[in-house]
């Protein structure tokens, strides 16, 4: 009756990563037609950004999405990055778990899954090959190659179908992929909104997007400086486990524990190593290959007892509060805005991170759900918008846990508020391969709460002041309306001329005399100024966005097909 | 200034699955001390269940968790399954994406990640090797082997350290792993609660668990029959994509489209293939190797137009509503319970699934949060409890979307309700590698809602009846109290004897005469019966569980160290 073990193992097999994700594409975030397309945009954009910035180039991306048929699209995505050397092209796009981003550096991508995931989805839904043009500098030559290939899922490798040299004019990569069973949408989780949010997190980038309807959106730069390139930081002693130390020991080229530790950890000087030698009694001149788990553990426990300077924060480059403010202002046109960037701190012992936050209130803040404005949360990790799985995300958890009534927001869910949070880290603890939610590590949740509550207090002040101002204006109004009349009548009765009463009035209403007299004019001027301001922003950002995108079209007309950078 | 492409690719590397998950262990569900340990229990238990059932053996598992030090444990997990042939032991425990469960069959595990994940975590936190004893039948010999090995992350393979023959007495596997930075907890997401819920979903299993405090819990069988073994079902035509067809064509051993299709799809007869040939004009005698995407797509589009019988449901073996009721009753001792198993339906075109649901009300239903009973949701997939990421799960979404007021539940969150949902499918669409939440496919959400609302209506009836009965009892009480007195007085006045009035009284109060007369006695008897009932359950299930686990201890004392099966 009972089956034998070996029979049960008849069909035991080893899958390649590609095979695995072919069977589990939802683990790459590919669930649902709208989401799937958004994830594709996400992967391609983040990869272009990382590559460009690493090469010290201001990112500029051109995206074109053509609808061939219902739920069948061609996507052409090209960037001005450094390009990919021919030998690596197929690895980047066809080998999963392959990448150059596995270092301890702040970058949007981390997992070597994104691009190949897009190629996989394209192939699974259309059977079409990927078409890539890569132009790159080699020595003093500018090389260009045009390739057509498919992914061999069983081998987790690319299969070249065509290649030809390409007359390169500048560096960069252009990839063309076809997709079926996906759909383009203006919805909150759609591809367009994704680009919009990307611009808030990356005001230094330029994205030109032609949507299936043929509309061309030009998201211009807010800033013309490449963000300082985050340095690769060595892991901090408080952040490593015994397993990490042992792993380093196994793969280091150093000859001694001492040199291995100082060269592979930050804040680790010979002096400190000597302290460790004393505390642990471990001979630091031994060969790393011989390190035992017990020693590694002893060393780590020693780290725990020692005091170290915080991890070098030059590894972390935040967006910066001014930049965030610029971004949010132009997209949300809020009546109030406050942003901040916290100091670097660490989670899980020694992985440093920075929290940036912003609150926008009024204007176009919040999202419109059947004519009603509701509060919205914009989550970012290393400048990348997170659009899905917000339920289990540290950012959502932290923000929901705040008692908004204490800050004068009676009904948070139904207030015109946009909350912005960006977590910067060399190692964002994502909860899923889809990289759409941040693991709620206590330190991270704490920082997000602190940052947001600080801003909430400012918002509260603003709301109070607003209320007070209103009341004051009311009071003044009474005087301004009646006083003149009374005085005139009194003058008539007293058969005297009308005295100069504005001084008094100003005192009573606590308003500047000028203001009082030139009220009308002033106001107009103010309006003009405001317009001017908006015009500047338009000029600076390409255009101002509306939730219903109604005024986008007008602006496109104003914007010439191709823009030169100033 | 700008860096060259090739420099950027200096450290381009290909990771093995093990390396990848070593850097991203949270993607295996290993986040947080409590959760990590629960996931380990989850992976080992589900693997033992699958193996035993596949071999037609009633699963019996012994788990021993010893605390060596604060947050440092040794876990010994042994089962009575068919065992693992020596050649496969290290593959099972050290090679990720390797497994025997990649077929289209309903099983708890699906991904060949679980066991190796546990070994990885153990190695990462303690550096200790895994110790495995595997006993298995080979021909007519009963073989046994004892192995000690580590995982070579860079190779995604095992490194054997020791092996010796082991005198096997019966088949099965025993694995011993050490863990640090994890913690055992009675909390809702802790390991103990996980076992408890597992018993609801698997009343045919027996688990003996000795916890770190030395307490021994014996969860006995409710049923002594091995669940019918789910058959491997061929994919349904409506459930396959062009990519799937092409994939089959590439890897089939059949010589013709025709034979390939009939042999690799369910509901696919020669007759149907001929229809396809007519509709598409594709020659079905061609060699599968030559199939083009266009052809594959044409065939799939053809499937879409055709009518097929639903997928064979013999591939899906639900728990069964009686079994669920048994399980819930003994653990929750509810005042009301209703369970059901829906008919098989399909999602995403042709993947069939079954929804099972249960509602328990009153008694120990719901969970106790600081002295207050709140409603609780127990999610299962193929009999496996899902304990995390409930936010994004189809089951949570469906249940939260129900308007409970309509069913007489005014304040759902604060009601003593336990909702049980189990989804059975050959292909549960998990959202993450941690397999803790089900993708909210519309058809799945719909089925869950239907199932639960049907039960909710029954609950509503019960609550109504309860209310009515109360009122009725009140009314009767009045008569029962006053009538006798009145009659006696009347009799005195009339100077006659007291007539026999019980008949009348019974009529008026609509109660059985016997009931009326023997009320007291009856009640006692009832109580006795109830006790008896509970005793039976105790006897049957080993013991009855309480939320505070207070009465567990007593019962352990009652239960002998080792139990014989009847």
Short mmCIF file of C-alpha atoms in Angstrom, two decimals, chain B residues 144-397:
data_model
loop_
_atom_site.label_atom_id
_atom_site.label_comp_id
_atom_site.label_asym_id
_atom_site.label_seq_id
_atom_site.Cartn_x
_atom_site.Cartn_y
_atom_site.Cartn_z
CA UNK B 144 18.77 4.01 7.52
CA UNK B 145 21.41 6.76 7.31
CA UNK B 146 22.59 9.42 9.72
CA UNK B 147 24.13 12.54 8.15
CA UNK B 148 25.70 15.78 9.28
CA UNK B 149 26.09 18.55 6.67
CA UNK B 150 26.20 22.25 5.99
CA UNK B 151 24.90 24.31 3.08
CA UNK B 152 27.43 25.69 0.61
CA UNK B 153 25.64 28.92 -0.21
CA UNK B 154 27.90 29.79 -3.13
CA UNK B 155 27.09 26.44 -4.76
CA UNK B 156 23.48 26.04 -3.54
CA UNK B 157 24.50 22.53 -2.47
CA UNK B 158 25.15 20.54 0.67
CA UNK B 159 28.63 19.84 2.11
CA UNK B 160 28.69 16.42 3.79
CA UNK B 161 30.63 16.41 7.06
CA UNK B 162 29.72 12.99 8.47
CA UNK B 163 27.59 10.03 7.49
CA UNK B 164 27.05 6.64 9.06
CA UNK B 165 24.56 3.82 8.61
CA UNK B 166 21.68 3.90 11.05
CA UNK B 167 19.72 0.87 12.30
CA UNK B 168 16.28 1.76 10.94
CA UNK B 169 13.19 0.41 12.69
CA UNK B 170 10.55 2.20 10.62
CA UNK B 171 10.58 4.77 7.81
CA UNK B 172 10.72 8.48 8.54
CA UNK B 173 12.96 11.51 8.78
CA UNK B 174 14.36 13.17 11.87
CA UNK B 175 16.07 16.54 11.51
CA UNK B 176 17.84 18.49 14.22
CA UNK B 177 18.58 22.18 13.75
CA UNK B 178 19.82 24.95 16.02
CA UNK B 179 18.58 28.52 15.88
CA UNK B 180 19.56 31.80 17.48
CA UNK B 181 17.80 35.18 17.51
CA UNK B 182 14.42 33.46 17.41
CA UNK B 183 11.91 33.15 20.21
CA UNK B 184 9.15 30.78 21.20
CA UNK B 185 5.88 32.42 22.10
CA UNK B 186 2.28 31.55 22.96
CA UNK B 187 1.20 34.65 21.00
CA UNK B 188 -1.23 34.45 18.11
CA UNK B 189 1.66 34.35 15.66
CA UNK B 190 3.76 32.03 17.77
CA UNK B 191 4.74 28.44 17.10
CA UNK B 192 2.24 26.91 19.55
CA UNK B 193 -0.75 28.66 18.02
CA UNK B 194 0.52 27.52 14.65
CA UNK B 195 0.35 23.87 15.72
CA UNK B 196 -3.10 24.43 17.23
CA UNK B 197 -4.44 25.82 13.97
CA UNK B 198 -2.70 23.10 12.01
CA UNK B 199 -4.80 20.59 13.95
CA UNK B 200 -8.02 22.27 12.82
CA UNK B 201 -6.95 21.89 9.22
CA UNK B 202 -5.55 18.39 9.67
CA UNK B 203 -7.68 16.40 12.11
CA UNK B 204 -6.21 13.18 10.67
CA UNK B 205 -2.72 14.02 11.92
CA UNK B 206 -1.09 13.45 15.27
CA UNK B 207 1.45 15.88 16.68
CA UNK B 208 3.35 15.51 19.90
CA UNK B 209 5.10 18.67 20.99
CA UNK B 210 7.41 19.19 23.94
CA UNK B 211 7.87 22.91 24.51
CA UNK B 212 10.93 24.61 26.04
CA UNK B 213 9.34 24.51 29.50
CA UNK B 214 9.22 20.72 29.22
CA UNK B 215 5.43 20.53 28.89
CA UNK B 216 4.33 17.81 26.53
CA UNK B 217 1.27 18.45 24.39
CA UNK B 218 -0.31 15.51 22.60
CA UNK B 219 -2.62 16.55 19.78
CA UNK B 220 -4.43 13.32 18.95
CA UNK B 221 -6.21 12.32 15.78
CA UNK B 222 -9.85 13.15 15.17
CA UNK B 223 -9.97 10.76 12.23
CA UNK B 224 -7.98 7.66 11.47
CA UNK B 225 -8.17 7.77 7.70
CA UNK B 226 -5.48 9.17 5.46
CA UNK B 227 -7.09 11.85 3.33
CA UNK B 228 -7.62 10.51 -0.18
CA UNK B 229 -4.43 11.34 -2.05
CA UNK B 230 -5.04 14.19 -4.49
CA UNK B 231 -4.32 13.04 -8.03
CA UNK B 232 -2.04 15.00 -10.29
CA UNK B 233 -4.43 16.67 -12.72
CA UNK B 234 -3.41 17.77 -16.18
CA UNK B 235 -3.80 21.51 -16.73
CA UNK B 236 -7.20 22.57 -18.07
CA UNK B 237 -7.28 24.09 -21.59
CA UNK B 238 -8.88 27.26 -20.22
CA UNK B 239 -6.07 27.61 -17.72
CA UNK B 240 -3.04 27.50 -20.03
CA UNK B 241 -1.30 30.33 -21.84
CA UNK B 242 0.36 30.26 -25.24
CA UNK B 243 3.65 30.23 -23.35
CA UNK B 244 2.58 27.09 -21.48
CA UNK B 245 1.63 25.31 -24.71
CA UNK B 246 4.95 26.26 -26.29
CA UNK B 247 6.78 25.11 -23.15
CA UNK B 248 4.97 21.75 -23.32
CA UNK B 249 5.77 21.44 -27.02
CA UNK B 250 9.46 22.05 -26.34
CA UNK B 251 9.68 19.43 -23.58
CA UNK B 252 7.21 16.74 -24.65
CA UNK B 253 8.23 13.27 -25.87
CA UNK B 254 5.19 13.05 -28.16
CA UNK B 255 5.68 13.18 -31.91
CA UNK B 256 2.56 15.11 -32.99
CA UNK B 257 0.67 18.21 -31.86
CA UNK B 258 -2.36 15.95 -31.48
CA UNK B 259 -0.81 13.42 -29.11
CA UNK B 260 0.96 16.18 -27.21
CA UNK B 261 -2.25 18.07 -26.55
CA UNK B 262 -4.34 15.05 -25.60
CA UNK B 263 -1.62 13.74 -23.29
CA UNK B 264 -0.74 16.99 -21.54
CA UNK B 265 -4.13 18.67 -21.10
CA UNK B 266 -7.26 17.53 -19.31
CA UNK B 267 -10.63 17.36 -21.10
CA UNK B 268 -8.75 17.10 -24.40
CA UNK B 269 -9.90 14.28 -26.68
CA UNK B 270 -8.91 13.52 -30.28
CA UNK B 271 -12.35 14.81 -31.21
CA UNK B 272 -11.60 18.19 -29.64
CA UNK B 273 -8.19 18.30 -31.31
CA UNK B 274 -9.87 17.78 -34.66
CA UNK B 275 -12.23 20.66 -33.92
CA UNK B 276 -9.17 22.80 -33.17
CA UNK B 277 -7.58 21.71 -36.44
CA UNK B 278 -10.71 22.81 -38.29
CA UNK B 279 -11.06 26.12 -36.46
CA UNK B 280 -7.37 27.08 -36.68
CA UNK B 281 -6.35 25.29 -39.86
CA UNK B 282 -3.18 24.16 -38.06
CA UNK B 283 -1.97 20.70 -39.07
CA UNK B 284 -2.14 18.69 -35.84
CA UNK B 285 0.29 16.07 -37.16
CA UNK B 286 3.26 18.43 -37.10
CA UNK B 287 6.16 17.85 -34.72
CA UNK B 288 5.80 19.72 -31.41
CA UNK B 289 9.42 20.91 -31.64
CA UNK B 290 8.41 23.02 -34.65
CA UNK B 291 5.49 24.78 -32.96
CA UNK B 292 5.58 28.56 -33.36
CA UNK B 293 4.26 31.15 -30.93
CA UNK B 294 1.62 32.15 -33.46
CA UNK B 295 0.34 28.56 -33.56
CA UNK B 296 0.41 28.20 -29.78
CA UNK B 297 -1.52 31.45 -29.47
CA UNK B 298 -4.03 30.41 -32.14
CA UNK B 299 -4.61 27.16 -30.25
CA UNK B 300 -5.11 28.98 -26.93
CA UNK B 301 -7.50 31.49 -28.50
CA UNK B 302 -9.33 28.49 -29.88
CA UNK B 303 -9.57 27.04 -26.36
CA UNK B 304 -11.09 30.32 -25.22
CA UNK B 305 -13.88 29.96 -27.78
CA UNK B 306 -14.55 26.28 -27.05
CA UNK B 307 -16.69 24.83 -24.27
CA UNK B 308 -15.00 22.34 -21.95
CA UNK B 309 -16.15 20.40 -18.92
CA UNK B 310 -14.85 21.96 -15.71
CA UNK B 311 -11.42 20.72 -14.62
CA UNK B 312 -11.55 17.27 -12.98
CA UNK B 313 -12.07 17.97 -9.31
CA UNK B 314 -10.64 14.64 -8.14
CA UNK B 315 -7.37 16.54 -8.06
CA UNK B 316 -8.74 18.55 -5.16
CA UNK B 317 -9.36 16.94 -1.79
CA UNK B 318 -11.05 19.30 0.66
CA UNK B 319 -10.91 18.77 4.42
CA UNK B 320 -14.68 18.28 4.47
CA UNK B 321 -17.18 20.24 6.52
CA UNK B 322 -17.66 17.51 9.16
CA UNK B 323 -13.93 17.38 9.76
CA UNK B 324 -13.68 21.15 9.99
CA UNK B 325 -16.61 21.19 12.43
CA UNK B 326 -14.94 18.53 14.59
CA UNK B 327 -11.72 20.47 14.63
CA UNK B 328 -13.28 23.83 15.44
CA UNK B 329 -15.67 22.38 18.03
CA UNK B 330 -13.00 20.80 20.15
CA UNK B 331 -10.70 23.78 20.09
CA UNK B 332 -13.28 26.58 20.35
CA UNK B 333 -16.19 24.88 22.19
CA UNK B 334 -18.56 27.33 20.49
CA UNK B 335 -22.25 27.89 21.30
CA UNK B 336 -22.92 27.86 17.56
CA UNK B 337 -21.01 26.43 14.64
CA UNK B 338 -21.62 26.08 10.91
CA UNK B 339 -19.23 24.85 8.25
CA UNK B 340 -19.41 24.09 4.55
CA UNK B 341 -17.38 23.03 1.53
CA UNK B 342 -18.23 24.69 -1.79
CA UNK B 343 -18.18 23.01 -5.18
CA UNK B 344 -14.95 23.25 -7.21
CA UNK B 345 -14.73 26.31 -9.45
CA UNK B 346 -11.90 27.95 -11.35
CA UNK B 347 -9.92 31.18 -11.27
CA UNK B 348 -7.72 32.76 -13.91
CA UNK B 349 -9.54 30.79 -16.57
CA UNK B 350 -8.88 27.18 -15.65
CA UNK B 351 -7.14 26.67 -12.33
CA UNK B 352 -9.71 24.92 -10.17
CA UNK B 353 -10.06 25.55 -6.47
CA UNK B 354 -12.43 24.80 -3.59
CA UNK B 355 -13.36 27.11 -0.76
CA UNK B 356 -14.20 25.73 2.67
CA UNK B 357 -15.52 27.95 5.42
CA UNK B 358 -16.63 27.81 9.01
CA UNK B 359 -18.14 30.18 11.56
CA UNK B 360 -17.91 29.56 15.27
CA UNK B 361 -19.74 31.85 17.70
CA UNK B 362 -19.51 32.07 21.47
CA UNK B 363 -17.59 29.77 23.77
CA UNK B 364 -13.88 30.24 23.16
CA UNK B 365 -14.45 31.67 19.69
CA UNK B 366 -12.52 34.78 18.77
CA UNK B 367 -9.31 35.87 20.41
CA UNK B 368 -8.89 37.48 23.81
CA UNK B 369 -7.23 40.89 23.63
CA UNK B 370 -6.71 42.36 27.10
CA UNK B 371 -9.74 40.62 28.62
CA UNK B 372 -11.92 41.56 25.65
CA UNK B 373 -13.03 38.99 23.08
CA UNK B 374 -12.47 40.10 19.50
CA UNK B 375 -13.35 38.36 16.26
CA UNK B 376 -10.56 36.34 14.66
CA UNK B 377 -9.90 35.07 11.17
CA UNK B 378 -8.18 31.73 10.59
CA UNK B 379 -6.80 31.53 7.05
CA UNK B 380 -5.76 28.22 5.49
CA UNK B 381 -4.39 27.24 2.09
CA UNK B 382 -4.36 23.51 1.28
CA UNK B 383 -4.91 22.85 5.01
CA UNK B 384 -1.93 25.00 6.02
CA UNK B 385 -2.58 27.89 8.43
CA UNK B 386 -1.51 31.28 7.07
CA UNK B 387 -0.33 33.38 10.00
CA UNK B 388 1.20 36.51 8.49
CA UNK B 389 0.67 39.26 5.90
CA UNK B 390 -3.06 39.00 6.35
CA UNK B 391 -3.42 42.60 5.20
CA UNK B 392 -2.99 41.87 1.51
CA UNK B 393 -4.66 38.43 1.56
CA UNK B 394 -7.71 37.52 -0.53
CA UNK B 395 -9.32 35.85 2.49
CA UNK B 396 -9.03 38.92 4.72
CA UNK B 397 -10.18 41.18 1.91
#
